[in-house]
PDB file of C-alpha atoms in Angstrom:
ATOM      1  CA  UNK A   1     130.390  56.316 -42.831  1.00 40.00           C
ATOM      2  CA  UNK A   2     129.843  59.529 -44.714  1.00 41.00           C
ATOM      3  CA  UNK A   3     132.304  61.014 -47.057  1.00 42.00           C
ATOM      4  CA  UNK A   4     132.924  63.747 -44.679  1.00 41.00           C
ATOM      5  CA  UNK A   5     133.993  61.274 -42.100  1.00 42.00           C
ATOM      6  CA  UNK A   6     136.593  59.665 -44.279  1.00 44.00           C
ATOM      7  CA  UNK A   7     140.125  60.366 -43.467  1.00 42.00           C
ATOM      8  CA  UNK A   8     142.221  62.513 -45.671  1.00 43.00           C
ATOM      9  CA  UNK A   9     144.376  59.538 -46.486  1.00 42.00           C
ATOM     10  CA  UNK A  10     141.516  57.667 -47.962  1.00 40.00           C
ATOM     11  CA  UNK A  11     140.451  60.608 -50.118  1.00 43.00           C
ATOM     12  CA  UNK A  12     143.954  60.962 -51.411  1.00 42.00           C
ATOM     13  CA  UNK A  13     144.087  57.403 -52.551  1.00 41.00           C
ATOM     14  CA  UNK A  14     140.819  57.726 -54.505  1.00 43.00           C
ATOM     15  CA  UNK A  15     141.845  60.839 -56.466  1.00 43.00           C
ATOM     16  CA  UNK A  16     142.938  60.288 -60.097  1.00 43.00           C
ATOM     17  CA  UNK A  17     146.517  59.412 -60.710  1.00 45.00           C
ATOM     18  CA  UNK A  18     148.770  62.122 -62.038  1.00 43.00           C
ATOM     19  CA  UNK A  19     150.361  61.130 -65.345  1.00 44.00           C
ATOM     20  CA  UNK A  20     153.826  62.278 -66.025  1.00 44.00           C
ATOM     21  CA  UNK A  21     154.587  64.414 -69.038  1.00 43.00           C
ATOM     22  CA  UNK A  22     157.002  61.917 -70.481  1.00 44.00           C
ATOM     23  CA  UNK A  23     154.512  59.197 -70.213  1.00 45.00           C
ATOM     24  CA  UNK A  24     151.879  61.298 -71.918  1.00 44.00           C
ATOM     25  CA  UNK A  25     154.206  61.847 -74.877  1.00 46.00           C
ATOM     26  CA  UNK A  26     154.910  58.193 -75.109  1.00 45.00           C
ATOM     27  CA  UNK A  27     151.264  57.313 -75.084  1.00 42.00           C
ATOM     28  CA  UNK A  28     150.507  59.872 -77.767  1.00 44.00           C
ATOM     29  CA  UNK A  29     153.194  58.481 -79.975  1.00 45.00           C
ATOM     30  CA  UNK A  30     151.837  55.004 -79.654  1.00 46.00           C
ATOM     31  CA  UNK A  31     148.342  56.207 -80.499  1.00 45.00           C
ATOM     32  CA  UNK A  32     149.605  57.949 -83.637  1.00 46.00           C
ATOM     33  CA  UNK A  33     151.392  54.850 -84.720  1.00 45.00           C
ATOM     34  CA  UNK A  34     148.301  52.834 -84.060  1.00 44.00           C
ATOM     35  CA  UNK A  35     145.970  55.182 -85.927  1.00 45.00           C
ATOM     36  CA  UNK A  36     148.247  55.626 -89.024  1.00 45.00           C
ATOM     37  CA  UNK A  37     146.956  54.020 -92.242  1.00 47.00           C
ATOM     38  CA  UNK A  38     148.363  50.708 -93.313  1.00 47.00           C
ATOM     39  CA  UNK A  39     149.987  52.206 -96.408  1.00 43.00           C
ATOM     40  CA  UNK A  40     152.541  54.099 -94.321  1.00 43.00           C
ATOM     41  CA  UNK A  41     153.528  51.250 -92.072  1.00 47.00           C
ATOM     42  CA  UNK A  42     156.973  49.804 -92.390  1.00 48.00           C
ATOM     43  CA  UNK A  43     155.602  46.310 -92.666  1.00 51.00           C
ATOM     44  CA  UNK A  44     153.282  47.268 -95.608  1.00 51.00           C
ATOM     45  CA  UNK A  45     154.412  45.687 -99.006  1.00 50.00           C
ATOM     46  CA  UNK A  46     153.099  48.724-100.883  1.00 51.00           C
ATOM     47  CA  UNK A  47     155.624  50.901 -99.150  1.00 51.00           C
ATOM     48  CA  UNK A  48     158.381  48.630-100.365  1.00 53.00           C
ATOM     49  CA  UNK A  49     157.115  49.086-103.990  1.00 50.00           C
ATOM     50  CA  UNK A  50     157.037  52.844-103.557  1.00 57.00           C
ATOM     51  CA  UNK A  51     160.579  52.837-102.331  1.00 57.00           C
ATOM     52  CA  UNK A  52     161.643  50.690-105.263  1.00 60.00           C
ATOM     53  CA  UNK A  53     159.977  53.090-107.706  1.00 60.00           C
ATOM     54  CA  UNK A  54     161.729  56.024-106.139  1.00 60.00           C
ATOM     55  CA  UNK A  55     165.090  54.275-106.459  1.00 54.00           C
ATOM     56  CA  UNK A  56     164.413  53.348-110.098  1.00 59.00           C
ATOM     57  CA  UNK A  57     163.361  56.874-111.026  1.00 61.00           C
ATOM     58  CA  UNK A  58     166.428  58.253-109.381  1.00 56.00           C
ATOM     59  CA  UNK A  59     168.557  55.834-111.377  1.00 58.00           C
ATOM     60  CA  UNK A  60     166.800  56.846-114.605  1.00 55.00           C
ATOM     61  CA  UNK A  61     167.358  60.527-113.912  1.00 54.00           C
ATOM     62  CA  UNK A  62     171.018  59.894-113.294  1.00 53.00           C
ATOM     63  CA  UNK A  63     171.216  57.895-116.518  1.00 53.00           C
ATOM     64  CA  UNK A  64     169.468  60.661-118.482  1.00 51.00           C
ATOM     65  CA  UNK A  65     171.814  63.198-117.070  1.00 48.00           C
ATOM     66  CA  UNK A  66     174.726  61.085-118.240  1.00 49.00           C
ATOM     67  CA  UNK A  67     173.257  60.826-121.785  1.00 48.00           C
ATOM     68  CA  UNK A  68     172.582  64.532-122.008  1.00 49.00           C
ATOM     69  CA  UNK A  69     176.048  65.408-120.978  1.00 50.00           C
ATOM     70  CA  UNK A  70     178.388  63.092-122.916  1.00 55.00           C
ATOM     71  CA  UNK A  71     182.033  63.570-122.749  1.00 57.00           C
ATOM     72  CA  UNK A  72     183.238  64.853-126.168  1.00 53.00           C
ATOM     73  CA  UNK A  73     186.642  63.778-127.268  1.00 61.00           C
ATOM     74  CA  UNK A  74     188.642  66.740-128.380  1.00 65.00           C
ATOM     75  CA  UNK A  75     190.355  66.417-131.794  1.00 64.00           C
ATOM     76  CA  UNK A  76     193.381  68.188-133.002  1.00 70.00           C
ATOM     77  CA  UNK A  77     193.651  70.309-136.138  1.00 69.00           C
ATOM     78  CA  UNK A  78     195.466  67.536-138.022  1.00 74.00           C
ATOM     79  CA  UNK A  79     192.626  65.091-137.383  1.00 75.00           C
ATOM     80  CA  UNK A  80     190.018  67.541-138.687  1.00 69.00           C
ATOM     81  CA  UNK A  81     192.210  68.234-141.692  1.00 78.00           C
ATOM     82  CA  UNK A  82     192.608  64.518-142.374  1.00 76.00           C
ATOM     83  CA  UNK A  83     188.862  63.910-142.135  1.00 75.00           C
ATOM     84  CA  UNK A  84     188.171  66.801-144.511  1.00 77.00           C
ATOM     85  CA  UNK A  85     190.778  65.482-146.921  1.00 77.00           C
ATOM     86  CA  UNK A  86     189.231  62.007-146.843  1.00 79.00           C
ATOM     87  CA  UNK A  87     185.763  63.427-147.577  1.00 82.00           C
ATOM     88  CA  UNK A  88     187.171  65.499-150.442  1.00 78.00           C
ATOM     89  CA  UNK A  89     188.937  62.463-151.894  1.00 81.00           C
ATOM     90  CA  UNK A  90     185.755  60.371-151.626  1.00 77.00           C
ATOM     91  CA  UNK A  91     183.713  63.024-153.459  1.00 79.00           C
ATOM     92  CA  UNK A  92     186.341  63.431-156.152  1.00 77.00           C
ATOM     93  CA  UNK A  93     186.629  59.680-156.624  1.00 76.00           C
ATOM     94  CA  UNK A  94     182.857  59.495-157.073  1.00 76.00           C
ATOM     95  CA  UNK A  95     182.994  62.313-159.599  1.00 69.00           C
ATOM     96  CA  UNK A  96     185.818  60.685-161.540  1.00 70.00           C
ATOM     97  CA  UNK A  97     184.038  57.324-161.463  1.00 68.00           C
ATOM     98  CA  UNK A  98     180.879  58.875-162.891  1.00 66.00           C
ATOM     99  CA  UNK A  99     182.884  60.753-165.522  1.00 67.00           C
ATOM    100  CA  UNK A 100     184.687  57.550-166.463  1.00 60.00           C
ATOM    101  CA  UNK A 101     181.397  55.689-166.732  1.00 65.00           C
ATOM    102  CA  UNK A 102     179.962  58.382-169.008  1.00 62.00           C
ATOM    103  CA  UNK A 103     183.164  58.415-171.064  1.00 59.00           C
ATOM    104  CA  UNK A 104     183.041  54.649-171.546  1.00 61.00           C
ATOM    105  CA  UNK A 105     179.338  54.819-172.424  1.00 61.00           C
ATOM    106  CA  UNK A 106     179.885  57.635-174.936  1.00 64.00           C
ATOM    107  CA  UNK A 107     182.812  55.794-176.517  1.00 74.00           C
ATOM    108  CA  UNK A 108     180.615  52.726-176.876  1.00 80.00           C
ATOM    109  CA  UNK A 109     177.830  54.772-178.460  1.00 87.00           C
ATOM    110  CA  UNK A 110     180.334  56.493-180.734  1.00 86.00           C
ATOM    111  CA  UNK A 111     181.589  53.137-182.025  1.00 90.00           C
ATOM    112  CA  UNK A 112     178.020  51.947-182.604  1.00 91.00           C
ATOM    113  CA  UNK A 113     177.185  55.070-184.589  1.00 92.00           C
ATOM    114  CA  UNK A 114     180.488  54.853-186.445  1.00 94.00           C
ATOM    115  CA  UNK A 115     179.726  51.263-187.458  1.00 94.00           C
ATOM    116  CA  UNK A 116     176.234  52.045-188.786  1.00 95.00           C
ATOM    117  CA  UNK A 117     177.429  55.249-190.486  1.00 95.00           C
ATOM    118  CA  UNK A 118     180.267  53.255-192.049  1.00 96.00           C
ATOM    119  CA  UNK A 119     177.751  50.744-193.403  1.00 95.00           C
ATOM    120  CA  UNK A 120     175.551  53.535-194.812  1.00 96.00           C
ATOM    121  CA  UNK A 121     178.496  55.238-196.473  1.00 96.00           C
ATOM    122  CA  UNK A 122     179.613  51.966-198.060  1.00 96.00           C
ATOM    123  CA  UNK A 123     176.148  51.591-199.571  1.00 96.00           C
ATOM    124  CA  UNK A 124     176.270  55.216-200.758  1.00 96.00           C
ATOM    125  CA  UNK A 125     179.566  54.696-202.548  1.00 96.00           C
ATOM    126  CA  UNK A 126     178.157  51.652-204.353  1.00 96.00           C
ATOM    127  CA  UNK A 127     175.086  53.652-205.441  1.00 95.00           C
ATOM    128  CA  UNK A 128     177.184  56.658-206.449  1.00 96.00           C
ATOM    129  CA  UNK A 129     179.505  54.485-208.546  1.00 95.00           C
ATOM    130  CA  UNK A 130     176.496  53.219-210.536  1.00 93.00           C
ATOM    131  CA  UNK A 131     175.064  56.722-210.743  1.00 94.00           C
ATOM    132  CA  UNK A 132     178.330  58.147-212.078  1.00 95.00           C
ATOM    133  CA  UNK A 133     178.731  55.409-214.712  1.00 92.00           C
ATOM    134  CA  UNK A 134     175.246  56.058-216.044  1.00 92.00           C
ATOM    135  CA  UNK A 135     175.308  59.845-215.958  1.00 93.00           C
ATOM    136  CA  UNK A 136     178.749  60.044-217.560  1.00 94.00           C
ATOM    137  CA  UNK A 137     177.685  57.645-220.273  1.00 93.00           C
ATOM    138  CA  UNK A 138     174.455  59.602-220.779  1.00 93.00           C
ATOM    139  CA  UNK A 139     176.218  62.987-220.850  1.00 94.00           C
ATOM    140  CA  UNK A 140     178.625  61.711-223.522  1.00 94.00           C
ATOM    141  CA  UNK A 141     175.726  60.562-225.728  1.00 95.00           C
ATOM    142  CA  UNK A 142     173.894  63.887-225.248  1.00 95.00           C
ATOM    143  CA  UNK A 143     177.026  65.675-226.421  1.00 95.00           C
ATOM    144  CA  UNK A 144     176.968  63.562-229.587  1.00 96.00           C
ATOM    145  CA  UNK A 145     173.270  64.426-230.153  1.00 96.00           C
ATOM    146  CA  UNK A 146     173.952  68.167-229.901  1.00 95.00           C
ATOM    147  CA  UNK A 147     176.887  67.890-232.304  1.00 95.00           C
ATOM    148  CA  UNK A 148     174.693  66.104-234.837  1.00 95.00           C
ATOM    149  CA  UNK A 149     171.858  68.646-234.597  1.00 95.00           C
ATOM    150  CA  UNK A 150     174.179  71.648-234.654  1.00 94.00           C
ATOM    151  CA  UNK A 151     175.695  70.489-237.937  1.00 94.00           C
ATOM    152  CA  UNK A 152     172.701  68.933-239.691  1.00 95.00           C
ATOM    153  CA  UNK A 153     168.970  69.235-240.194  1.00 95.00           C
ATOM    154  CA  UNK A 154     167.072  66.546-238.268  1.00 95.00           C
ATOM    155  CA  UNK A 155     165.609  65.058-241.474  1.00 94.00           C
ATOM    156  CA  UNK A 156     169.171  64.539-242.817  1.00 95.00           C
ATOM    157  CA  UNK A 157     170.314  62.528-239.773  1.00 96.00           C
ATOM    158  CA  UNK A 158     169.688  58.759-239.697  1.00 96.00           C
ATOM    159  CA  UNK A 159     166.695  58.209-237.402  1.00 96.00           C
ATOM    160  CA  UNK A 160     168.482  55.358-235.625  1.00 96.00           C
ATOM    161  CA  UNK A 161     171.112  57.824-234.373  1.00 96.00           C
ATOM    162  CA  UNK A 162     168.501  60.351-233.266  1.00 97.00           C
ATOM    163  CA  UNK A 163     166.653  57.622-231.336  1.00 97.00           C
ATOM    164  CA  UNK A 164     169.783  56.318-229.698  1.00 96.00           C
ATOM    165  CA  UNK A 165     171.491  59.565-228.740  1.00 96.00           C
ATOM    166  CA  UNK A 166     168.217  61.317-227.991  1.00 95.00           C
ATOM    167  CA  UNK A 167     167.336  58.545-225.540  1.00 95.00           C
ATOM    168  CA  UNK A 168     169.915  59.768-223.006  1.00 94.00           C
ATOM    169  CA  UNK A 169     168.578  63.294-222.914  1.00 92.00           C
ATOM    170  CA  UNK A 170     165.649  61.957-220.885  1.00 92.00           C
ATOM    171  CA  UNK A 171     167.439  59.488-218.610  1.00 90.00           C
ATOM    172  CA  UNK A 172     166.143  59.574-215.003  1.00 88.00           C
ATOM    173  CA  UNK A 173     168.602  60.724-212.344  1.00 85.00           C
ATOM    174  CA  UNK A 174     167.861  59.325-208.928  1.00 86.00           C
ATOM    175  CA  UNK A 175     170.318  58.807-206.126  1.00 90.00           C
ATOM    176  CA  UNK A 176     168.705  57.629-202.881  1.00 91.00           C
ATOM    177  CA  UNK A 177     171.264  58.148-200.073  1.00 94.00           C
ATOM    178  CA  UNK A 178     171.458  55.811-197.098  1.00 94.00           C
ATOM    179  CA  UNK A 179     171.347  58.649-194.580  1.00 93.00           C
ATOM    180  CA  UNK A 180     169.272  57.150-191.726  1.00 93.00           C
ATOM    181  CA  UNK A 181     172.205  57.143-189.285  1.00 94.00           C
ATOM    182  CA  UNK A 182     173.310  60.635-190.262  1.00 94.00           C
ATOM    183  CA  UNK A 183     169.797  62.022-189.799  1.00 94.00           C
ATOM    184  CA  UNK A 184     169.469  60.346-186.393  1.00 92.00           C
ATOM    185  CA  UNK A 185     172.805  61.684-185.199  1.00 92.00           C
ATOM    186  CA  UNK A 186     171.918  65.197-186.324  1.00 91.00           C
ATOM    187  CA  UNK A 187     168.479  65.192-184.691  1.00 90.00           C
ATOM    188  CA  UNK A 188     169.645  63.671-181.388  1.00 89.00           C
ATOM    189  CA  UNK A 189     172.895  65.647-181.095  1.00 87.00           C
ATOM    190  CA  UNK A 190     174.898  62.412-181.142  1.00 87.00           C
ATOM    191  CA  UNK A 191     177.574  63.863-183.403  1.00 88.00           C
ATOM    192  CA  UNK A 192     179.251  65.026-180.180  1.00 87.00           C
ATOM    193  CA  UNK A 193     180.180  61.389-179.528  1.00 88.00           C
ATOM    194  CA  UNK A 194     182.745  61.730-182.314  1.00 90.00           C
ATOM    195  CA  UNK A 195     185.430  63.447-180.276  1.00 88.00           C
ATOM    196  CA  UNK A 196     187.859  63.470-183.193  1.00 91.00           C
ATOM    197  CA  UNK A 197     187.434  66.955-184.658  1.00 92.00           C
ATOM    198  CA  UNK A 198     188.704  65.904-188.064  1.00 94.00           C
ATOM    199  CA  UNK A 199     185.983  63.246-188.309  1.00 94.00           C
ATOM    200  CA  UNK A 200     183.362  65.715-187.131  1.00 92.00           C
ATOM    201  CA  UNK A 201     184.426  68.112-189.874  1.00 94.00           C
ATOM    202  CA  UNK A 202     184.336  65.341-192.494  1.00 95.00           C
ATOM    203  CA  UNK A 203     180.824  64.320-191.448  1.00 95.00           C
ATOM    204  CA  UNK A 204     179.678  67.959-191.645  1.00 93.00           C
ATOM    205  CA  UNK A 205     181.208  68.403-195.095  1.00 94.00           C
ATOM    206  CA  UNK A 206     179.679  65.183-196.396  1.00 96.00           C
ATOM    207  CA  UNK A 207     176.263  66.171-195.056  1.00 95.00           C
ATOM    208  CA  UNK A 208     176.558  69.645-196.614  1.00 94.00           C
ATOM    209  CA  UNK A 209     177.393  68.234-200.035  1.00 94.00           C
ATOM    210  CA  UNK A 210     174.681  65.602-199.734  1.00 95.00           C
ATOM    211  CA  UNK A 211     172.020  68.221-198.981  1.00 94.00           C
ATOM    212  CA  UNK A 212     173.198  70.337-201.922  1.00 92.00           C
ATOM    213  CA  UNK A 213     173.139  67.341-204.229  1.00 92.00           C
ATOM    214  CA  UNK A 214     169.614  66.380-203.136  1.00 90.00           C
ATOM    215  CA  UNK A 215     168.477  69.975-203.666  1.00 90.00           C
ATOM    216  CA  UNK A 216     169.862  69.989-207.220  1.00 88.00           C
ATOM    217  CA  UNK A 217     168.115  66.724-208.048  1.00 87.00           C
ATOM    218  CA  UNK A 218     164.863  68.096-206.667  1.00 87.00           C
ATOM    219  CA  UNK A 219     165.104  71.185-208.855  1.00 86.00           C
ATOM    220  CA  UNK A 220     165.953  69.041-211.853  1.00 87.00           C
ATOM    221  CA  UNK A 221     162.711  67.058-211.587  1.00 87.00           C
ATOM    222  CA  UNK A 222     160.674  69.847-213.157  1.00 88.00           C
ATOM    223  CA  UNK A 223     162.992  70.094-216.159  1.00 92.00           C
ATOM    224  CA  UNK A 224     163.018  66.300-216.539  1.00 92.00           C
ATOM    225  CA  UNK A 225     159.216  66.319-216.834  1.00 92.00           C
ATOM    226  CA  UNK A 226     159.332  68.922-219.628  1.00 94.00           C
ATOM    227  CA  UNK A 227     162.010  66.935-221.459  1.00 95.00           C
ATOM    228  CA  UNK A 228     159.795  63.856-221.413  1.00 94.00           C
ATOM    229  CA  UNK A 229     156.849  65.824-222.812  1.00 94.00           C
ATOM    230  CA  UNK A 230     158.890  67.212-225.721  1.00 95.00           C
ATOM    231  CA  UNK A 231     160.482  63.845-226.427  1.00 95.00           C
ATOM    232  CA  UNK A 232     157.024  62.294-226.769  1.00 95.00           C
ATOM    233  CA  UNK A 233     156.362  64.626-229.740  1.00 95.00           C
ATOM    234  CA  UNK A 234     159.428  63.343-231.630  1.00 97.00           C
ATOM    235  CA  UNK A 235     160.003  59.669-230.805  1.00 97.00           C
ATOM    236  CA  UNK A 236     157.693  56.663-230.849  1.00 96.00           C
ATOM    237  CA  UNK A 237     157.612  55.059-227.370  1.00 93.00           C
ATOM    238  CA  UNK A 238     157.866  51.441-228.669  1.00 94.00           C
ATOM    239  CA  UNK A 239     161.223  52.134-230.312  1.00 96.00           C
ATOM    240  CA  UNK A 240     162.350  54.010-227.242  1.00 94.00           C
ATOM    241  CA  UNK A 241     161.531  50.895-225.253  1.00 94.00           C
ATOM    242  CA  UNK A 242     163.686  48.763-227.587  1.00 94.00           C
ATOM    243  CA  UNK A 243     166.553  51.225-227.153  1.00 95.00           C
ATOM    244  CA  UNK A 244     166.119  51.084-223.354  1.00 93.00           C
ATOM    245  CA  UNK A 245     166.526  47.296-223.449  1.00 94.00           C
ATOM    246  CA  UNK A 246     169.876  47.714-225.158  1.00 94.00           C
ATOM    247  CA  UNK A 247     170.936  50.319-222.576  1.00 92.00           C
ATOM    248  CA  UNK A 248     170.169  48.017-219.641  1.00 90.00           C
ATOM    249  CA  UNK A 249     172.296  45.287-221.210  1.00 91.00           C
ATOM    250  CA  UNK A 250     175.328  47.484-221.812  1.00 90.00           C
ATOM    251  CA  UNK A 251     175.153  48.768-218.213  1.00 86.00           C
ATOM    252  CA  UNK A 252     175.801  45.182-217.180  1.00 87.00           C
ATOM    253  CA  UNK A 253     178.292  44.425-219.943  1.00 89.00           C
ATOM    254  CA  UNK A 254     179.259  46.922-222.581  1.00 89.00           C
ATOM    255  CA  UNK A 255     178.705  45.686-226.151  1.00 91.00           C
ATOM    256  CA  UNK A 256     179.179  48.125-229.014  1.00 93.00           C
ATOM    257  CA  UNK A 257     177.791  45.657-231.524  1.00 95.00           C
ATOM    258  CA  UNK A 258     174.331  45.711-229.920  1.00 94.00           C
ATOM    259  CA  UNK A 259     174.306  49.538-230.097  1.00 95.00           C
ATOM    260  CA  UNK A 260     175.242  49.589-233.783  1.00 95.00           C
ATOM    261  CA  UNK A 261     172.639  46.935-234.485  1.00 95.00           C
ATOM    262  CA  UNK A 262     169.866  49.107-233.042  1.00 96.00           C
ATOM    263  CA  UNK A 263     171.041  52.260-234.853  1.00 96.00           C
ATOM    264  CA  UNK A 264     170.968  50.474-238.196  1.00 96.00           C
ATOM    265  CA  UNK A 265     167.266  49.651-237.758  1.00 96.00           C
ATOM    266  CA  UNK A 266     166.454  53.355-238.301  1.00 97.00           C
ATOM    267  CA  UNK A 267     162.982  53.329-236.708  1.00 96.00           C
ATOM    268  CA  UNK A 268     160.609  56.079-237.956  1.00 96.00           C
ATOM    269  CA  UNK A 269     160.310  59.419-236.138  1.00 97.00           C
ATOM    270  CA  UNK A 270     157.025  61.095-235.236  1.00 96.00           C
ATOM    271  CA  UNK A 271     158.421  64.450-236.378  1.00 96.00           C
ATOM    272  CA  UNK A 272     161.535  65.907-237.970  1.00 95.00           C
ATOM    273  CA  UNK A 273     160.564  69.479-237.158  1.00 95.00           C
ATOM    274  CA  UNK A 274     163.721  71.502-236.549  1.00 95.00           C
ATOM    275  CA  UNK A 275     162.083  73.803-234.008  1.00 95.00           C
ATOM    276  CA  UNK A 276     160.782  70.849-231.985  1.00 95.00           C
ATOM    277  CA  UNK A 277     164.236  69.241-231.963  1.00 96.00           C
ATOM    278  CA  UNK A 278     165.815  72.547-230.986  1.00 95.00           C
ATOM    279  CA  UNK A 279     163.396  72.866-228.051  1.00 95.00           C
ATOM    280  CA  UNK A 280     164.179  69.302-227.019  1.00 96.00           C
ATOM    281  CA  UNK A 281     167.943  69.911-227.055  1.00 95.00           C
ATOM    282  CA  UNK A 282     167.642  73.146-225.075  1.00 94.00           C
ATOM    283  CA  UNK A 283     165.672  71.383-222.333  1.00 95.00           C
ATOM    284  CA  UNK A 284     168.247  68.585-222.237  1.00 95.00           C
ATOM    285  CA  UNK A 285     171.037  71.118-221.856  1.00 92.00           C
ATOM    286  CA  UNK A 286     169.152  72.688-218.919  1.00 91.00           C
ATOM    287  CA  UNK A 287     169.519  69.466-216.990  1.00 90.00           C
ATOM    288  CA  UNK A 288     173.271  70.121-216.679  1.00 89.00           C
ATOM    289  CA  UNK A 289     174.161  66.459-216.638  1.00 91.00           C
ATOM    290  CA  UNK A 290     177.881  67.194-216.468  1.00 90.00           C
ATOM    291  CA  UNK A 291     177.393  69.376-213.376  1.00 90.00           C
ATOM    292  CA  UNK A 292     175.362  66.618-211.770  1.00 91.00           C
ATOM    293  CA  UNK A 293     178.190  64.212-212.495  1.00 93.00           C
ATOM    294  CA  UNK A 294     180.719  66.609-210.951  1.00 93.00           C
ATOM    295  CA  UNK A 295     178.716  66.920-207.712  1.00 92.00           C
ATOM    296  CA  UNK A 296     178.142  63.184-207.564  1.00 94.00           C
ATOM    297  CA  UNK A 297     181.862  62.546-207.986  1.00 95.00           C
ATOM    298  CA  UNK A 298     182.695  65.057-205.209  1.00 94.00           C
ATOM    299  CA  UNK A 299     180.151  63.452-202.882  1.00 96.00           C
ATOM    300  CA  UNK A 300     181.578  60.032-203.604  1.00 96.00           C
ATOM    301  CA  UNK A 301     185.110  61.272-202.873  1.00 96.00           C
ATOM    302  CA  UNK A 302     184.061  62.686-199.482  1.00 96.00           C
ATOM    303  CA  UNK A 303     182.320  59.427-198.644  1.00 96.00           C
ATOM    304  CA  UNK A 304     185.492  57.444-199.382  1.00 96.00           C
ATOM    305  CA  UNK A 305     187.651  59.768-197.253  1.00 96.00           C
ATOM    306  CA  UNK A 306     185.197  59.596-194.351  1.00 96.00           C
ATOM    307  CA  UNK A 307     185.062  55.814-194.604  1.00 96.00           C
ATOM    308  CA  UNK A 308     188.830  55.581-194.257  1.00 95.00           C
ATOM    309  CA  UNK A 309     188.832  57.929-191.238  1.00 95.00           C
ATOM    310  CA  UNK A 310     186.053  56.019-189.437  1.00 95.00           C
ATOM    311  CA  UNK A 311     187.726  52.695-190.130  1.00 94.00           C
ATOM    312  CA  UNK A 312     191.024  53.906-188.689  1.00 93.00           C
ATOM    313  CA  UNK A 313     189.557  55.696-185.652  1.00 92.00           C
ATOM    314  CA  UNK A 314     187.196  52.913-184.538  1.00 92.00           C
ATOM    315  CA  UNK A 315     188.975  49.821-185.898  1.00 90.00           C
ATOM    316  CA  UNK A 316     186.054  48.882-188.149  1.00 89.00           C
ATOM    317  CA  UNK A 317     186.071  45.905-190.473  1.00 79.00           C
ATOM    318  CA  UNK A 318     184.271  45.497-193.778  1.00 72.00           C
ATOM    319  CA  UNK A 319     181.414  43.034-193.642  1.00 63.00           C
TER     320      UNK A 319
END
């Protein structure tokens, strides 16, 4: 039967079915779900990780926001004042502690220097005592020599007397001070450790007199050399040596008998020339032995006073 002969009913049944709009939408949705990649499906584990990361990052951001915006506790004026006072007290305590430490250290150094200076001064007084005994004894004998020569011609004076009294015109004068501590304190500025002004003044005065005394001895060396040259023209050295032996003995223990015994030997002179003796006496006078004795005595006195002050101030004991 041809298609033309078919009934309209049959043709209607063979025509395509009409799909409703709602059904079309539903089908399209299913196709989209079906064609979507696995990474966006709800049942994909990767999606769960992504969600977890998002949650963690959100938590971190919230935490960061909390850290960046802390809540500051407000303090009152009294609290700020108290904190400032505490800081000030701490700084001042540190300053006082450091000052106390330096004070203790300087006091310790001062006592050390005082002890060594005390020891040096003790040695100086011993040396000065010997120096004064010799120079005073020598000056007295020089006075006797000048009295003899002013009243008599040299050839009329017993030679033993000229040898003996002339011997002291050429005595060496040498005082070697124990000034190592004093020099160190001066060069290092350590005299400031002696906070007692009276002691500082005493040290300065002693040093001043010591320098003057050393300067005088230095100037006297030239004259001493000339005295020795002139003496060599008048006196024989071997008899001078015998007289020196007697002098060394009487420095230890005075014995007038040994002096008289030497004078009575009347050893011979090399010359009795009056001009030569006059030149010798003038050179001896230029040594100013009495002035040297005066300065030595003054220096010794200042040393004794300073010793007493140091001993009292720093509770020092004699060794």
